[in-house]
Backbone as numpy.savetxt, mean C-alpha at the origin, in Angstrom:
# Nx Ny Nz CAx CAy CAz Cx Cy Cz
3.65 11.57 -3.09 4.08 10.04 -2.74 5.08 9.81 -3.78
6.04 9.20 -2.99 7.18 8.55 -3.77 6.99 7.08 -4.05
7.28 6.85 -5.25 7.05 5.33 -5.72 8.20 4.90 -6.25
8.39 3.70 -5.49 9.99 2.96 -6.24 9.45 1.48 -6.47
10.09 1.10 -7.64 9.35 0.03 -8.19 10.86 -1.07 -8.37
10.88 -2.04 -7.97 12.02 -3.00 -8.05 11.60 -4.32 -8.75
12.28 -4.55 -9.45 11.84 -6.15 -10.33 13.02 -6.87 -10.26
12.78 -8.39 -9.92 13.46 -9.23 -10.17 13.39 -10.47 -10.97
14.46 -10.59 -11.80 14.07 -11.68 -12.57 13.69 -11.44 -14.17
13.45 -9.96 -14.19 13.10 -9.61 -15.48 13.18 -7.90 -15.71
13.12 -7.21 -16.54 13.47 -5.90 -16.55 12.24 -5.23 -16.41
12.66 -3.70 -15.76 11.28 -2.99 -15.47 10.84 -2.30 -16.83
10.00 -2.61 -17.40 9.64 -1.65 -18.72 8.79 -0.57 -18.62
8.61 0.37 -19.41 7.84 1.51 -19.56 6.06 1.14 -19.10
6.05 0.09 -19.61 4.45 -0.08 -19.96 4.08 -0.62 -18.28
4.95 -1.43 -17.88 4.68 -2.25 -16.64 4.81 -0.89 -15.31
6.05 0.02 -15.33 5.94 0.87 -14.21 4.75 1.94 -14.49
4.09 2.04 -15.69 3.14 2.89 -15.88 1.87 2.16 -15.06
1.63 0.83 -15.62 0.65 0.18 -14.92 0.70 0.02 -13.31
2.03 -0.02 -12.96 1.86 0.15 -11.56 1.69 1.44 -10.67
2.44 2.55 -11.34 1.87 3.77 -11.06 0.31 4.24 -11.04
-0.32 4.07 -12.41 -1.70 4.11 -12.57 -2.74 3.36 -11.43
-2.48 1.95 -11.18 -3.18 1.07 -10.18 -2.81 1.86 -8.50
-1.75 2.05 -8.42 -1.40 2.74 -6.90 -2.06 4.05 -7.14
-2.26 5.08 -8.01 -3.10 6.01 -8.07 -4.40 5.94 -7.65
-4.90 5.00 -8.23 -6.25 4.72 -7.97 -6.87 4.09 -6.64
-5.66 3.08 -6.39 -5.74 2.39 -4.94 -5.54 3.54 -3.82
-4.62 4.28 -4.10 -3.99 5.17 -2.73 -4.68 6.54 -2.79
-5.22 6.98 -4.01 -5.81 8.39 -4.29 -6.52 8.96 -3.15
-7.33 8.52 -2.09 -8.12 9.16 -1.17 -7.14 9.26 0.04
-5.82 8.43 0.02 -5.04 8.13 1.37 -3.86 8.91 0.90
-3.50 9.53 -0.43 -2.41 10.02 -0.74 -1.81 11.42 0.31
-2.72 11.93 0.89 -1.68 12.82 1.77 -1.09 12.16 2.81
-1.51 10.93 3.32 -0.95 10.19 4.32 0.16 9.69 3.96
0.67 9.19 2.83 1.59 8.31 2.32 2.82 9.11 2.03
3.86 8.35 2.47 5.08 9.04 2.37 5.43 8.32 1.33
5.76 6.95 1.24 6.57 6.39 0.27 6.02 4.98 -0.09
6.01 4.56 -1.42 5.20 3.39 -1.65 6.28 2.49 -2.36
6.77 1.08 -1.82 8.07 0.38 -2.68 7.28 -0.97 -3.23
7.17 -0.93 -4.46 6.79 -2.42 -5.03 7.87 -3.48 -5.73
7.77 -4.49 -4.90 8.76 -5.53 -5.49 8.00 -6.25 -6.50
8.36 -6.62 -7.67 7.85 -7.31 -8.38 9.03 -8.47 -8.94
8.44 -9.68 -8.82 9.54 -11.12 -8.90 8.80 -12.12 -9.58
9.54 -12.96 -10.28 9.23 -13.92 -11.35 9.70 -15.37 -10.26
8.94 -15.96 -9.70 9.68 -17.11 -8.73 10.25 -18.06 -8.99
9.40 -18.72 -10.14 9.86 -19.94 -10.60 10.62 -19.86 -12.01
11.19 -18.34 -12.63 11.76 -18.02 -13.53 10.97 -18.61 -14.88
11.70 -19.00 -15.98 10.94 -19.53 -17.35 10.18 -20.93 -16.84
10.33 -21.62 -15.78 9.49 -22.81 -15.80 7.79 -22.52 -15.67
7.58 -21.28 -15.43 6.21 -20.94 -15.59 5.46 -21.15 -14.15
3.79 -21.23 -14.20 3.17 -21.58 -13.16 2.81 -20.14 -12.51
2.02 -20.42 -11.39 1.63 -19.57 -10.64 2.75 -18.80 -9.88
3.37 -18.15 -10.18 4.77 -17.44 -9.75 5.13 -15.92 -10.04
4.06 -15.28 -10.42 4.63 -13.93 -10.45 4.01 -13.36 -9.33
5.10 -12.58 -8.52 4.86 -11.96 -7.05 4.82 -10.22 -7.14
3.65 -9.71 -6.52 4.19 -8.63 -6.46 3.60 -8.14 -4.86
4.60 -7.32 -4.39 4.66 -7.37 -2.67 4.54 -5.57 -2.90
3.81 -5.18 -1.97 3.46 -3.36 -1.91 3.64 -3.18 -0.67
4.79 -2.38 -0.53 4.73 -1.50 1.13 4.66 -0.32 1.00
3.75 0.08 1.96 3.17 1.46 2.06 3.56 2.09 3.11
4.48 3.64 3.03 4.99 3.79 4.26 4.03 5.25 4.48
3.40 4.72 5.93 2.27 6.18 6.37 3.35 7.11 7.35
2.73 8.27 7.32 3.74 9.23 8.55 3.42 8.56 9.74
4.33 8.40 10.56 4.53 8.18 11.68 3.54 6.51 12.40
3.60 5.97 11.27 3.15 4.43 11.44 4.19 3.48 10.93
3.65 2.33 11.28 4.31 1.21 10.91 3.88 0.57 9.40
4.70 0.46 8.48 4.18 0.24 6.99 2.90 -0.78 6.75
2.33 -0.57 5.68 1.57 -1.58 5.53 2.08 -2.32 4.44
1.94 -3.76 4.61 2.74 -4.60 3.38 1.29 -5.79 2.94
1.31 -6.01 1.59 0.56 -7.14 1.10 1.42 -7.57 -0.12
1.01 -8.79 -0.30 1.67 -9.61 -1.18 0.63 -10.40 -2.07
0.83 -10.41 -3.27 -0.23 -11.24 -3.90 0.61 -12.11 -5.11
0.21 -13.22 -5.31 1.09 -14.10 -6.32 0.05 -14.76 -7.61
0.30 -14.62 -8.53 -0.38 -15.07 -9.67 0.02 -15.66 -10.74
-0.45 -16.01 -11.79 -0.08 -16.65 -12.95 0.64 -15.50 -13.77
-0.31 -14.30 -13.62 0.03 -13.07 -15.00 0.32 -12.01 -13.74
1.66 -11.52 -14.22 2.32 -10.20 -13.26 1.20 -9.00 -13.14
0.25 -8.61 -14.42 -0.42 -7.89 -14.02 -1.77 -7.63 -13.05
-2.24 -9.14 -13.11 -3.06 -9.70 -11.99 -2.88 -9.38 -10.90
-1.41 -9.87 -10.66 -0.94 -9.64 -9.27 -0.64 -8.47 -8.79
-0.27 -7.55 -9.84 -0.11 -5.97 -9.45 -1.50 -5.19 -9.24
-2.37 -6.05 -9.88 -4.12 -5.12 -9.44 -4.21 -5.52 -8.19
-4.04 -6.96 -7.94 -4.79 -7.42 -6.45 -4.23 -6.73 -5.38
-2.92 -6.80 -5.50 -1.66 -6.51 -4.35 -2.10 -4.97 -4.34
-2.59 -4.19 -5.19 -2.46 -2.66 -4.99 -3.96 -2.46 -4.67
-4.81 -3.27 -4.79 -6.18 -3.11 -4.65 -6.20 -3.29 -3.15
-5.73 -4.07 -2.53 -5.68 -4.84 -1.27 -4.96 -3.78 -0.59
-3.41 -3.19 -1.01 -2.96 -2.29 -0.13 -3.87 -0.91 0.26
-4.38 -0.62 -0.86 -5.29 0.38 -0.93 -6.49 0.44 0.17
-7.07 -0.72 0.15 -8.28 -0.94 1.40 -7.31 -0.90 2.62
-6.47 -1.66 2.68 -5.73 -1.63 4.12 -5.05 -0.22 4.57
-4.84 0.32 3.44 -4.39 1.66 4.07 -5.76 2.65 4.42
-6.76 2.59 3.68 -7.76 3.23 4.24 -8.41 2.97 5.50
-8.32 1.65 5.76 -8.48 1.10 7.10 -7.82 1.48 8.14
-6.50 1.89 7.94 -5.43 2.08 8.61 -5.61 3.59 9.18
-5.89 4.49 8.01 -5.76 6.12 8.25 -7.45 6.17 8.91
-8.09 5.22 8.83 -9.78 5.52 9.58 -9.72 5.17 11.15
-8.62 4.01 11.23 -8.45 3.88 13.19 -7.65 4.87 13.32
-6.60 5.35 12.89 -5.73 6.65 13.55 -6.57 7.49 13.55
-7.84 7.87 12.55 -8.66 9.58 12.87 -9.26 8.90 13.94
-9.87 7.42 14.18 -10.82 7.28 15.37 -10.30 7.79 16.33
-8.88 7.18 16.62 -8.35 7.00 17.87 -8.13 8.58 17.94
-7.52 9.36 17.02 -7.54 10.70 17.63 -8.82 11.53 17.79
-10.00 11.14 17.34 -11.14 11.62 17.87 -11.41 11.24 19.09
-10.96 10.37 19.74 -11.44 9.88 20.86 -10.80 10.60 21.97
-9.60 11.35 21.59 -8.75 11.90 22.84 -8.44 13.45 22.14
-9.73 13.81 21.74 -9.56 15.31 21.68 -9.28 16.24 22.68
-8.96 17.51 22.51 -8.73 18.15 23.86 -10.11 18.65 24.66
-11.19 18.82 23.63 -12.54 18.80 24.04 -13.05 17.76 25.17
-12.84 16.58 24.89 -13.08 15.38 25.57 -12.60 15.64 27.06
-11.02 15.94 26.80 -9.88 15.89 27.78 -10.88 17.29 28.93
-11.25 18.26 28.51 -11.62 19.28 29.14 -12.86 18.72 30.01
-13.51 18.06 29.44 -14.94 17.54 30.06 -14.51 16.65 31.28
-13.26 15.70 30.87 -12.82 15.00 32.00 -12.36 15.65 33.31
-11.55 16.55 32.75 -10.62 17.68 33.94 -11.75 18.23 34.76
-12.82 18.44 33.82 -13.99 19.20 34.82 -14.68 18.72 35.80
-14.76 17.34 35.74 -15.60 16.47 36.55 -14.45 16.57 38.00
-13.45 16.79 37.92 -12.41 16.78 39.06 -12.86 17.43 40.14
């Protein structure tokens, strides 16, 4: 799984990058085999004025699927990262389960039974 982190309005520090990677590891660990690439965009919307303005946008690209995109805005950047990565992990698990359910519905065994009735 390839992880790319972009920052806007502040530098990407080693502790910040390590936190993002650790949280993504927790959130996507069960689904890591299905994930091709994860892009994380961190930004400070209001700059030095403060307020609830730290944004974390997570885009998870799965094999042959549209991306899962989750955004969270909090007053603290680490809180935004924690919430966005957690929500992205749950969304990816739901997407993978949906894909697996669709595949199970159209297995060759089912098709044999359908063709056998003709």
